[in-house]
Short mmCIF file of C-alpha atoms and ligand atoms in Angstrom, two decimals:
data_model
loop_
_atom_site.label_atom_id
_atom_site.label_comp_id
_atom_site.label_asym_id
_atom_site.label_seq_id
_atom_site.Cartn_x
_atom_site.Cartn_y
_atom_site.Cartn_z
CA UNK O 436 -7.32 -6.34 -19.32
CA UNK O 437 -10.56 -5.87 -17.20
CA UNK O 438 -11.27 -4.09 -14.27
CA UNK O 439 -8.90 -4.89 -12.15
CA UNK O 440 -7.97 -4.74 -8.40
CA UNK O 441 -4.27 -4.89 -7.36
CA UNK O 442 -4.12 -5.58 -3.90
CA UNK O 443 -1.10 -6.28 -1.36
CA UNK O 444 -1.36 -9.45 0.29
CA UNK O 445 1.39 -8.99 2.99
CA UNK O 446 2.06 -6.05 5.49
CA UNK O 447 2.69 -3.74 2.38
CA UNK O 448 5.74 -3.06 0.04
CA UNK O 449 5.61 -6.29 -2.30
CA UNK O 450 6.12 -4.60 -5.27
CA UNK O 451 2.32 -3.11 -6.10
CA UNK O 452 3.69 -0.07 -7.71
CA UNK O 453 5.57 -1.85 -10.42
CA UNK O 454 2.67 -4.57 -11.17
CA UNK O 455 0.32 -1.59 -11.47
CA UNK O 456 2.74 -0.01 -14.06
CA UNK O 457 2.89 -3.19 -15.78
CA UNK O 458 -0.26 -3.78 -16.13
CA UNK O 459 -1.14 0.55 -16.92
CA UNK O 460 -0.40 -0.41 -20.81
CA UNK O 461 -4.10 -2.47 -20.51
CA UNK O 462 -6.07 0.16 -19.18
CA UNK O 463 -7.30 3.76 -19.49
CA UNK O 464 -7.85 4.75 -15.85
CA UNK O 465 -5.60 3.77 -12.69
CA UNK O 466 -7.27 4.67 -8.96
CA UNK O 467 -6.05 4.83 -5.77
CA UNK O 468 -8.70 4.64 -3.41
CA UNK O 469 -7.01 4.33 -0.11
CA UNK O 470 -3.80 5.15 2.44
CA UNK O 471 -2.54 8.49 1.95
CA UNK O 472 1.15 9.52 1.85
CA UNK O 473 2.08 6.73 4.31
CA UNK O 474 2.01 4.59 0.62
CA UNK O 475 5.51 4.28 -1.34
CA UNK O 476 5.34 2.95 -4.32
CA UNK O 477 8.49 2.58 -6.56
CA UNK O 478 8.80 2.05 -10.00
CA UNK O 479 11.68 1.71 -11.65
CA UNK O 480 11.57 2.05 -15.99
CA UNK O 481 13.90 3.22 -18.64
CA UNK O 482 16.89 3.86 -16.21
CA UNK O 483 14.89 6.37 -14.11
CA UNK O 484 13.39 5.53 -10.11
CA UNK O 485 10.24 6.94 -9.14
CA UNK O 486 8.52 6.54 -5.85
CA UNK O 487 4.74 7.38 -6.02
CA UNK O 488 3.13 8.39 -2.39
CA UNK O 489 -0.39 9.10 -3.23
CA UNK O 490 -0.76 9.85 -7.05
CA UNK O 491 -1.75 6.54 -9.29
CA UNK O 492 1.52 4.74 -11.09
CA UNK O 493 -0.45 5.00 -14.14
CA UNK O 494 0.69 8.75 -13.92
CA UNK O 495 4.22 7.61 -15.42
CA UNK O 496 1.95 6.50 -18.33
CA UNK O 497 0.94 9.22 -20.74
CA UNK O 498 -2.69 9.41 -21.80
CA UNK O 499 -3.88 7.41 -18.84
CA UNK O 500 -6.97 9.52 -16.22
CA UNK O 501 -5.48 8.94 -13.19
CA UNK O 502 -8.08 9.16 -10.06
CA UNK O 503 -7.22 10.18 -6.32
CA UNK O 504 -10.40 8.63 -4.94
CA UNK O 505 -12.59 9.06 -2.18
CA UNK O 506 -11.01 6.73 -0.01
CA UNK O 507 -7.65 7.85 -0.07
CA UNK O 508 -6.24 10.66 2.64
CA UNK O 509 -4.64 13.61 0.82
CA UNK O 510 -1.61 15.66 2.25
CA UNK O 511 -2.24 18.67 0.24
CA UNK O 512 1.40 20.10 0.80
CA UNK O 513 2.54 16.54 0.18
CA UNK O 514 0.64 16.03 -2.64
CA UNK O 515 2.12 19.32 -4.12
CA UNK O 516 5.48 18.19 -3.60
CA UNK O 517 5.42 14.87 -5.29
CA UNK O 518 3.64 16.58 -7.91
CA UNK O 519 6.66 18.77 -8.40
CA UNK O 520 9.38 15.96 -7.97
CA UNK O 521 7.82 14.07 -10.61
CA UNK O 522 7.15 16.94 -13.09
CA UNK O 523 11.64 17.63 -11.98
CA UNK O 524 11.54 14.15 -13.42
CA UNK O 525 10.25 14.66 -16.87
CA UNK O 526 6.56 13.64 -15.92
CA UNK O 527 3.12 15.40 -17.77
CA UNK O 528 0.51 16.05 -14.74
CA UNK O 529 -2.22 18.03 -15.82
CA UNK O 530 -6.27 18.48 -14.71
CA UNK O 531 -6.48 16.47 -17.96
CA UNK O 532 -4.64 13.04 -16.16
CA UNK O 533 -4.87 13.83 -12.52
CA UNK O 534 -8.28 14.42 -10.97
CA UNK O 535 -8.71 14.61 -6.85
CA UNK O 536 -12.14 13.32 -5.17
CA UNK O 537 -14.17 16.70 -3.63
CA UNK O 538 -14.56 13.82 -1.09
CA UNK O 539 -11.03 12.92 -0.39
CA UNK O 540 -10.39 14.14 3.50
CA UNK O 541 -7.38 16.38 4.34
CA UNK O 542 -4.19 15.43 5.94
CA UNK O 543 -3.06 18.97 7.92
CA UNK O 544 -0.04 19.75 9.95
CA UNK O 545 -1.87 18.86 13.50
CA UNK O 546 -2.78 15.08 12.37
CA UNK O 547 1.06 14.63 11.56
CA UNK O 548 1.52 16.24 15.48
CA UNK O 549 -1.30 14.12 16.45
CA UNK O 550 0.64 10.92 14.53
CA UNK O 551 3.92 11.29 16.78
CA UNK O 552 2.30 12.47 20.39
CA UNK O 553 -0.07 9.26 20.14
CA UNK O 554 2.58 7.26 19.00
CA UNK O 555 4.83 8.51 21.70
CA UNK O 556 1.96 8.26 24.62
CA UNK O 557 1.93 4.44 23.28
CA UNK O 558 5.61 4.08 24.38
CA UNK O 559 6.79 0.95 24.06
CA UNK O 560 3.66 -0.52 22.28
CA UNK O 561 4.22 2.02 19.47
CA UNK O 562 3.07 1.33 16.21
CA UNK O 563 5.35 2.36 14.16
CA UNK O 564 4.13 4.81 11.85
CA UNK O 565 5.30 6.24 8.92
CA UNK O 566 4.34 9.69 10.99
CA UNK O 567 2.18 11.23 7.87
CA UNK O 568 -0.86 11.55 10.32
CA UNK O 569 -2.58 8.90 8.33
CA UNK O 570 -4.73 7.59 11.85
CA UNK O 571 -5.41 10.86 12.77
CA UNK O 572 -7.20 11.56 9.78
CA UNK O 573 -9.25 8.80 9.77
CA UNK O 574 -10.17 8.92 13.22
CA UNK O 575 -11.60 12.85 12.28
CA UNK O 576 -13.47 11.22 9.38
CA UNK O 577 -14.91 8.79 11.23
CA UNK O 578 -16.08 11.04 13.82
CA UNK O 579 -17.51 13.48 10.91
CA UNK O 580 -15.07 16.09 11.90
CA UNK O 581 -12.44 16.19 9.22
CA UNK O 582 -11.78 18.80 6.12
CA UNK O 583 -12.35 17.43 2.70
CA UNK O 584 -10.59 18.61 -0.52
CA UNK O 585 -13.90 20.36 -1.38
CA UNK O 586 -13.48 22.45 1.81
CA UNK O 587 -10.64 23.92 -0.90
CA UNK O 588 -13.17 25.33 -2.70
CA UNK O 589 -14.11 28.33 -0.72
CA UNK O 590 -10.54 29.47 0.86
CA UNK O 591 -12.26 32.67 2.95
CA UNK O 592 -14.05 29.74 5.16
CA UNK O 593 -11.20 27.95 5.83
CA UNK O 594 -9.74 29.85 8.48
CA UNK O 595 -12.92 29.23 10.36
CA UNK O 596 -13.21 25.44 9.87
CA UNK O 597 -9.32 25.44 10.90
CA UNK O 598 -9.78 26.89 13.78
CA UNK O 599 -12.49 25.20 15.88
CA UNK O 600 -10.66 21.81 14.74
CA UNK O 601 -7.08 23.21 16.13
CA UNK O 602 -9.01 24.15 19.57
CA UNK O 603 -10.60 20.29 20.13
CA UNK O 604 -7.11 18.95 19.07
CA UNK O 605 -4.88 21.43 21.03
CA UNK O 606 -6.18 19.82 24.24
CA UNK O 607 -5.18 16.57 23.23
CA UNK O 608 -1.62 17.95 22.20
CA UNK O 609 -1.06 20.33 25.07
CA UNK O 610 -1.20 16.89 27.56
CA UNK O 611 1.19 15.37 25.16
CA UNK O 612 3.77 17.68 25.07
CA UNK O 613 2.78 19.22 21.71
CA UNK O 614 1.49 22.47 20.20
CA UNK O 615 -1.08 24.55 20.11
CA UNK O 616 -1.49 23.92 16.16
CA UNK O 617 -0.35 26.98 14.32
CA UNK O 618 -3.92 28.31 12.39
CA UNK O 619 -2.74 30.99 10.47
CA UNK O 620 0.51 29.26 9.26
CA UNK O 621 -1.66 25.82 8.12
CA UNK O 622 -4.58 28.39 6.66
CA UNK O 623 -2.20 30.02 4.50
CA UNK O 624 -0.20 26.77 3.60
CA UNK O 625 -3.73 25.59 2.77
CA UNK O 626 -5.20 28.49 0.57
CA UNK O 627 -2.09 28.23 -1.59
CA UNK O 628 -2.01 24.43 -1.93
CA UNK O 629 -6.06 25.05 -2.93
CA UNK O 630 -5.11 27.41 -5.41
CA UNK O 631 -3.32 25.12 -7.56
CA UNK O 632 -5.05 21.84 -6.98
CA UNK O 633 -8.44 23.18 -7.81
CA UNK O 634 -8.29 22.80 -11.44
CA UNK O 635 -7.45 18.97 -10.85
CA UNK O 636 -10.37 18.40 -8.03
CA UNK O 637 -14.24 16.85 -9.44
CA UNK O 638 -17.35 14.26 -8.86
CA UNK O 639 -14.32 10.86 -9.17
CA UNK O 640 -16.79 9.01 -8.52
CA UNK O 641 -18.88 10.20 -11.80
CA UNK O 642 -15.81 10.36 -13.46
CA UNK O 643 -14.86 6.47 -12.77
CA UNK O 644 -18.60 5.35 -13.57
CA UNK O 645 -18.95 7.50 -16.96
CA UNK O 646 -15.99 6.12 -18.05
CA UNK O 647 -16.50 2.30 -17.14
CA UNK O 648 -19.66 3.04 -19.21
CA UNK O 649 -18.09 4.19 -21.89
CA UNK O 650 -15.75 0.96 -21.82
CA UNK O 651 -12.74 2.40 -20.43
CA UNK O 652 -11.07 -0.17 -18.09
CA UNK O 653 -10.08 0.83 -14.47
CA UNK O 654 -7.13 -0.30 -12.85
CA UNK O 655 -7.03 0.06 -9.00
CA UNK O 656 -4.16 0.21 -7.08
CA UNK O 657 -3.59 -1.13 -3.83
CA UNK O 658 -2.11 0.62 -1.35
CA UNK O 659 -0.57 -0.96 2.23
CA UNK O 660 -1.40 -4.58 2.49
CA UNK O 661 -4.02 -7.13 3.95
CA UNK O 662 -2.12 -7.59 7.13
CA UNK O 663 -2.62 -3.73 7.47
CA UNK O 664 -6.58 -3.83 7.05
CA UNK O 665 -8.13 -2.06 9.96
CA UNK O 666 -10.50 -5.06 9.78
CA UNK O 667 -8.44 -7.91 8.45
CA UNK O 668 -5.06 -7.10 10.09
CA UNK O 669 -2.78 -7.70 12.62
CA UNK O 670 -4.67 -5.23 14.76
CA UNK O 671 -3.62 -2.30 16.21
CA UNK O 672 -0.41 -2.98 14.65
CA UNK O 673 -2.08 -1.86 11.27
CA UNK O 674 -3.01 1.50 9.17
CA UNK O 675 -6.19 3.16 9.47
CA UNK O 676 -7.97 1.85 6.44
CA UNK O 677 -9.67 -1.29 4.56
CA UNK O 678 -6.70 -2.09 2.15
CA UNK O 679 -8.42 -5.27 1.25
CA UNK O 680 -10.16 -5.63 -2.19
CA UNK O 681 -13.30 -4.33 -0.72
CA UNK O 682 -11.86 -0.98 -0.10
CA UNK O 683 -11.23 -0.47 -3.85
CA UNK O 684 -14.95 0.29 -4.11
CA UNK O 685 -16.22 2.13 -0.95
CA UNK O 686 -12.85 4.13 -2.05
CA UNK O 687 -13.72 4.64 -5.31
CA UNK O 688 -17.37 4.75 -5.37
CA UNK O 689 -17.42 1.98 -8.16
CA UNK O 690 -20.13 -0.80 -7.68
CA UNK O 691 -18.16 -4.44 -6.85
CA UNK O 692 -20.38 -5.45 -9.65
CA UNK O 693 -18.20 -3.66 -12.06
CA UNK O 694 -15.04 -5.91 -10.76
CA UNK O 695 -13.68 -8.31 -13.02
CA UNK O 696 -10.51 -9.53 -11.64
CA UNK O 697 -8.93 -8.96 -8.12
CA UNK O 698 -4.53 -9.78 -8.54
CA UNK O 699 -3.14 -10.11 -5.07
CA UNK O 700 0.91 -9.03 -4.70
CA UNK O 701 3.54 -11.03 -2.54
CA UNK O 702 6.77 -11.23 -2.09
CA UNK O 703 8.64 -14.38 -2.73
CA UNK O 704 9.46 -13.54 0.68
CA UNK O 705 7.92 -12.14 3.63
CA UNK O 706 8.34 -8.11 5.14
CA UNK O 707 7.32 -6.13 7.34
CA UNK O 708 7.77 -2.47 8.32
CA UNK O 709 6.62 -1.38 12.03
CA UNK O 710 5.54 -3.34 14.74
CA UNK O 711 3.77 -6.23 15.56
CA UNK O 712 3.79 -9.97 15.46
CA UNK O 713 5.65 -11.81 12.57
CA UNK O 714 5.60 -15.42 12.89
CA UNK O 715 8.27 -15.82 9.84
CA UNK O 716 10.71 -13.35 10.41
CA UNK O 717 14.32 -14.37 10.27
CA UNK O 718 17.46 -12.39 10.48
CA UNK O 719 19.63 -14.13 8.37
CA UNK O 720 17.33 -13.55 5.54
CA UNK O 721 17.24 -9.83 6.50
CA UNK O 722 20.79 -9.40 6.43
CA UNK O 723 20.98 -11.37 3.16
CA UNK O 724 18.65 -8.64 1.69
CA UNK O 725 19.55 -5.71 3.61
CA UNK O 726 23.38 -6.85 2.38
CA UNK O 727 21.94 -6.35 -1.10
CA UNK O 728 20.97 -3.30 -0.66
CA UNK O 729 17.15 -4.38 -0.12
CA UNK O 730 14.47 -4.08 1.94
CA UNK O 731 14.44 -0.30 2.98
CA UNK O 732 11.32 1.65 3.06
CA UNK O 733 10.56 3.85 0.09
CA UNK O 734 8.62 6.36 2.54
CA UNK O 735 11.17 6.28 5.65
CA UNK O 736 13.83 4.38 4.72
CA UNK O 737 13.44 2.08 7.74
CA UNK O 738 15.35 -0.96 7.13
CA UNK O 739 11.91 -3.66 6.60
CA UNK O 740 12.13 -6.81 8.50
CA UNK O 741 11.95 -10.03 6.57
CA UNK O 742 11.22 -13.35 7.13
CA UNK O 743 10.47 -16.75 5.16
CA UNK O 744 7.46 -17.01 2.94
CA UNK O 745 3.94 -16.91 4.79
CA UNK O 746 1.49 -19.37 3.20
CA UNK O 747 -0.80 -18.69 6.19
CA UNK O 748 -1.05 -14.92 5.70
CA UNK O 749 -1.26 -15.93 2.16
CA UNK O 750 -3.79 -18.41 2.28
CA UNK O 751 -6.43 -16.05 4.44
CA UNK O 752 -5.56 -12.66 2.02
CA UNK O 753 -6.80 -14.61 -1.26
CA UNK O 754 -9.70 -15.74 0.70
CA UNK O 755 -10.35 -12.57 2.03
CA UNK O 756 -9.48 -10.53 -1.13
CA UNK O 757 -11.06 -13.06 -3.42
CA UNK O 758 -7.90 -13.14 -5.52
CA UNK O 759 -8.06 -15.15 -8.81
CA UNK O 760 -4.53 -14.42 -9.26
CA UNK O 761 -1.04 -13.66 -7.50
CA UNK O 762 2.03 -11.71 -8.78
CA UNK O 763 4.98 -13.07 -6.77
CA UNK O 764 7.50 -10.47 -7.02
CA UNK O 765 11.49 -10.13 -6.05
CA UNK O 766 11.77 -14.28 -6.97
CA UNK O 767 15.80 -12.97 -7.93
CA UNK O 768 15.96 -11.93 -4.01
CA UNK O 769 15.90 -15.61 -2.98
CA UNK O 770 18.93 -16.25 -6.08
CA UNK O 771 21.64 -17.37 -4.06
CA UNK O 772 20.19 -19.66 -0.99
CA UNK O 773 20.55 -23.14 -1.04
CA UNK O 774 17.74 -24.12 1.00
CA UNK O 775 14.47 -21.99 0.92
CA UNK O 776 11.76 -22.46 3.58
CA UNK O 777 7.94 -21.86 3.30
CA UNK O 778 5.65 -22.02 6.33
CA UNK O 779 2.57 -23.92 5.40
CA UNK O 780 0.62 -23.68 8.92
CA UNK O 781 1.11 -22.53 12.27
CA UNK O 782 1.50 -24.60 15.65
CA UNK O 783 -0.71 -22.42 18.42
CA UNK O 784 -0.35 -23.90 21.66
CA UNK O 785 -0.30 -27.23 20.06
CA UNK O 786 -2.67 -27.72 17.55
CA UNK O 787 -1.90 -27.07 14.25
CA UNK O 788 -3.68 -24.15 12.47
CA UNK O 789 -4.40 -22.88 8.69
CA UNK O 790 -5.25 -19.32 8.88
CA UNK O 791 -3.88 -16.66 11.34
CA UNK O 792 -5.70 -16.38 14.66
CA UNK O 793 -7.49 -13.18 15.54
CA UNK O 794 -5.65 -11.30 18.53
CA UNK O 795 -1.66 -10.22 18.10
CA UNK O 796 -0.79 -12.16 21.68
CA UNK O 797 -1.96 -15.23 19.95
CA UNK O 798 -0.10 -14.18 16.31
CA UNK O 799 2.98 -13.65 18.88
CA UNK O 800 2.71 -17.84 20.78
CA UNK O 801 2.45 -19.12 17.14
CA UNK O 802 5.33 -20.97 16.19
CA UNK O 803 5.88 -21.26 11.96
CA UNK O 804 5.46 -25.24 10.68
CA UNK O 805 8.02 -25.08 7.39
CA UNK O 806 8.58 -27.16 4.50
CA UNK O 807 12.12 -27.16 2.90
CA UNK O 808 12.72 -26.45 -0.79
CA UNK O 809 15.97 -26.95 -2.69
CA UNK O 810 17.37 -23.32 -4.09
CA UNK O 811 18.33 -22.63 -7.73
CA UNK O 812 21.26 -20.78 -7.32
CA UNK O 813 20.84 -18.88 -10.64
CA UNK O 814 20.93 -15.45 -10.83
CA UNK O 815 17.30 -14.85 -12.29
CA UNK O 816 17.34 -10.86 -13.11
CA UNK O 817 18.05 -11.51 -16.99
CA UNK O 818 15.32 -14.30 -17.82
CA UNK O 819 13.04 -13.26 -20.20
CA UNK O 820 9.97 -15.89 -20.30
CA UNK O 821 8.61 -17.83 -17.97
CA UNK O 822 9.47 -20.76 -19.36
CA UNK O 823 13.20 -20.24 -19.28
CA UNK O 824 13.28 -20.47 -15.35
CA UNK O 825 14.54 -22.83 -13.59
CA UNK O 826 12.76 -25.96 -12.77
CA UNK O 827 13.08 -25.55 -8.81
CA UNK O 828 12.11 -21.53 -9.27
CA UNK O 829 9.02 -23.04 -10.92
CA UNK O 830 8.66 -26.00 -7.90
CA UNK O 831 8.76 -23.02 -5.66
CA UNK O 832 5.80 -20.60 -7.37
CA UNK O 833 3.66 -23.66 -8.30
CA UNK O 834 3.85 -24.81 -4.57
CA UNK O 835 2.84 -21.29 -3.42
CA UNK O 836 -0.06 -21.55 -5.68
CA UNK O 837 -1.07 -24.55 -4.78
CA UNK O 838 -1.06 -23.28 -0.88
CA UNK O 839 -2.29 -20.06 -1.54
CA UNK O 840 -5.72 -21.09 -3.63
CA UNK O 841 -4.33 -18.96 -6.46
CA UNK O 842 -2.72 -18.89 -9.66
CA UNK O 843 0.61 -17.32 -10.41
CA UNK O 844 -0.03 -14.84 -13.23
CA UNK O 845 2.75 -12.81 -13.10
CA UNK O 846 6.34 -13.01 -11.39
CA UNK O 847 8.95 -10.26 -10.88
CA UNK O 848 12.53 -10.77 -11.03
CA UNK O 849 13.89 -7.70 -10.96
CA UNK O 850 12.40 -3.95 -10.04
CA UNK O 851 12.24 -3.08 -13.83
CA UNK O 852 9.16 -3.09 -15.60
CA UNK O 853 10.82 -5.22 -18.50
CA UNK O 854 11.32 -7.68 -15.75
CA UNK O 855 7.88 -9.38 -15.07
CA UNK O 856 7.68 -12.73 -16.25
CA UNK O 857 3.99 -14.11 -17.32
CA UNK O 858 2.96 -17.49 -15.95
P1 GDP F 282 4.80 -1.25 -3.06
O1 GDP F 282 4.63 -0.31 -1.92
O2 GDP F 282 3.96 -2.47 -2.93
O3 GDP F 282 4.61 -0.59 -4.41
O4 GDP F 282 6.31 -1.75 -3.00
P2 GDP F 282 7.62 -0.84 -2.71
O5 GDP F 282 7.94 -0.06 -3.92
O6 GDP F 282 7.49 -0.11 -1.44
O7 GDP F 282 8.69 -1.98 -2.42
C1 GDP F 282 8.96 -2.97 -3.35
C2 GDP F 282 10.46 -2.93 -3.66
O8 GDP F 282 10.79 -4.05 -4.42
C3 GDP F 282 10.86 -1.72 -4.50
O9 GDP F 282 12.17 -1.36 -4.17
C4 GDP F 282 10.78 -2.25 -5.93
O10 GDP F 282 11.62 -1.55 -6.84
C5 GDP F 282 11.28 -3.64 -5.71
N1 GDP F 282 10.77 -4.67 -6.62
C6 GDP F 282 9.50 -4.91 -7.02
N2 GDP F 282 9.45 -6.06 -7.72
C7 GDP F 282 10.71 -6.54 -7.74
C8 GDP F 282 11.30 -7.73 -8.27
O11 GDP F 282 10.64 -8.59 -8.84
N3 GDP F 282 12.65 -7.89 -8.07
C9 GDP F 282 13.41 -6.96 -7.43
N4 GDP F 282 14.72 -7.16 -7.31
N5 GDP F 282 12.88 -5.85 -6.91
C10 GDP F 282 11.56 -5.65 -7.06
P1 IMO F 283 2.71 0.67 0.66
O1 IMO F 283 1.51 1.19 -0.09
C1 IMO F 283 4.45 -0.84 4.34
C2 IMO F 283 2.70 0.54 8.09
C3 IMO F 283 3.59 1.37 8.99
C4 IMO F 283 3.05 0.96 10.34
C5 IMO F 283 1.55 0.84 10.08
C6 IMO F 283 0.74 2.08 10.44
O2 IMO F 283 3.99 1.28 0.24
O3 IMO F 283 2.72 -0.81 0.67
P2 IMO F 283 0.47 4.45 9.28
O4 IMO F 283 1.48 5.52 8.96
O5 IMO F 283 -0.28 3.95 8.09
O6 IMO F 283 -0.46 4.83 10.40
O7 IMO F 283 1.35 3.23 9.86
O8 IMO F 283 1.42 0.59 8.70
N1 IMO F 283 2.54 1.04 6.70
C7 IMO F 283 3.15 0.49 5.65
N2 IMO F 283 4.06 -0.51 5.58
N3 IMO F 283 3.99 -0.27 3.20
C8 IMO F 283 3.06 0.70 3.26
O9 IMO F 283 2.48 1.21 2.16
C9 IMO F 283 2.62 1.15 4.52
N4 IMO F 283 1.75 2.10 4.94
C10 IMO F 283 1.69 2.00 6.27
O10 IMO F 283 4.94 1.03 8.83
O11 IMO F 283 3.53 -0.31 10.68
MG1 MG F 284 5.78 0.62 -0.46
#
């Protein structure tokens, strides 16, 4: 393994939690460097489920550092809570293999307020957010008014910074319906939460480039997906964040020069949780999967929305990511169709178009141009190599290569980590 990016090529969910794991074995660090506890990332090994919000997969790993980066938008109470659910489930977290960015900003109580009255002043053009006040945090960062995790440090100042940021946001609240923000009850949720994650909070970014020096390999792990870039996205239908490959290092503080390999994940299929334009989506393949038993968020539970593959969205993520590599995960979800369809391009108002347009109204006229593929009709899950699949399974990845611009390095056919083929 080599420094490595894993990032999400769709609108989030295709399986980056499990590729991370596999791949944890071939590194010493994992990172997150972005999202917050709107992330859900489920891994599934030795019989037990795990769903990950904002701490590394490489946690379920022992004697991997994991690193809460910069980047990344930390839910203190949250963070606490996952913390404790995993250590229910039999996992080591310690200062020594969790470590928290003093730069990492604060999710509090009034962002998650701040989350539903914005998203309920939007009405019907709500976003649909996971409601973890994930763009309310951002926006304070970005106009230099947030609390970072080395606010922790000094608890007898916190009541004070708490305070003048609950009066600017009460306003806002108090027209929505919401509030005022409760100081004393977030201070003292906050001064305990402090207490026990200072031992795990330093300099990440020292951290990550001391050990890269010392030739420890650093994994990254995605969070969200391309579509939900700030920048890249289906805009505003997106997070708050760069989830793209870029974001890995202004998250991280890690130099792009120190980036070896960047592995986008897909689905075999296409989903989508929240709002916004989806050129692919189709019901019937959303009530196959939902029929399953598939396709329901690991954060909210929201049933996903799915659609045929998107070789567009594809196409512009690799480009945009710089992926040498895909992992095409849940191939076994596509088992028992006869007929599988992959959109190649899109028809906008007539002409016929490679890469996604920039506005959502223009997303919304574009009508998907698909090619047909013959199903295998083999149930996949217990395939072992790569080379024991069938020949139309391998028709289908090989085609997705060849319209992505990327090789297929690793394919998933079934959530458990023994069930990742290599290409
Ligand atoms: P992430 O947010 O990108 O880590 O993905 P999620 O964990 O939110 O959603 C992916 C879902 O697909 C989870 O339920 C995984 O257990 C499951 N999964 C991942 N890869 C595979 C696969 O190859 N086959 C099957 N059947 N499930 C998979
Ligand atoms: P992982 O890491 C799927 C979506 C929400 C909503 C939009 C904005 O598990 O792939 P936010 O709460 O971030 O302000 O919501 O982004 N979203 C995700 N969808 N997977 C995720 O993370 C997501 N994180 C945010 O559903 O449409
Ligand atoms: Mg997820």
């Amino acid at each position: 393994m080599s420094n490595t990016i894993i990032v999400g090529l769709q609108w989030g969910d295709e399986g980056k939690g499990k590729i991370v794991d596999y791949l944890t074995e071939g590194s010493e660090v994992v990172a997150r460097a972005a999202g917050g506890s709107n992330a859900g990332h489920t891994v599934i090994n030795g019989g037990q489920k795990y769903i990950l919000h904002l701490i590394p997969s490489g946690i379920l790993w022992p004697d991997k550092l994991c690193v809460i980066g910069n980047g990344v938008v930390i839910d203190p109470l949250g963070l606490l809570e996952e913390m404790a659910t995993l250590r229910g489930q039999g996992v080591v977290i310690t200062p020594q293999n969790l470590l928290i960015s003093e730069n990492a900003h604060l999710t509090l109580d009034y962002h998650k307020m701040l989350d539903r009255a914005r998203e309920a002043r939007r009405g019907e053009n709500a976003i649909g957010t996971t409601g973890r006040g994930i763009g309310p945090t951002y926006a304070d960062k970005i106009e230099r008014q947030g609390l970072r995790v080395t606010d922790l440090r000094d608890p007898s100042k916190l009541a004070h910074e708490v305070e003048w940021r609950a009066a600017l946001h009460n306003q806002e609240l108090a027209l929505a319906g919401y509030g005022p923000v409760n100081v004393p009850e977030i201070v003292a949720q906050i001064t305990d939460a402090a207490e026990k994650l200072r031992p795990h909070i330093a300099n990440t970014v020292v951290v990550l480039n001391e050990a890269l020096k010392a030739g420890k390999r650093v994994l990254f792990e995605g969070a969200q997906g391309s579509y939900l870039d700030i920048d890249h996205g289906t805009y505003p239908f997106v997070t708050s964040s760069n989830t793209t490959a870029g974001g890995a290092c202004t998250g991280s503080g890690v130099s792009p020069r120190r980036i070896e390999r960047v592995i986008g994940v897909c689905k075999a299929y296409t989903t989508r949780v929240g709002a916004g334009p989806f050129v692919t989506e189709n019901d019937d393949i959303g009530d196959l999967l939902h029929g399953m038993g598939r396709e329901f968020g690991a954060t909210t539970g929201r049933a996903r929305r799915c659609g045929w593959l998107d070789a567009v969205l594809l196409r512009y993520a690799v480009m945009v990511n710089g992926c040498d590599e895909i992992a095409i995960t849940n191939l076994d979800g596509l088992d028992s169709l006869e007929t599988l369809k992959i959109c190649t391009h899109y028809e906008l108002d007539g002409s016929i178009i490679a890469y996604p347009p920039p506005t959502v109204e223009e997303i919304a006229r574009c009508k998907p141009v698909h090619e047909e593929h013959q199903g295998w009709q083999q149930d996949l899950s217990g395939i072992t190599c790569y080379a024991d699949l069938p020949a139309r399974a391998k028709a289908y990845l090989d085609r997705i290569a060849e319209l992505a611009g990327a090789r297929v390095s690793l394919v998933g056919i079934g959530p458990a980590r023994a069930q990742t083929l290599v290409a």
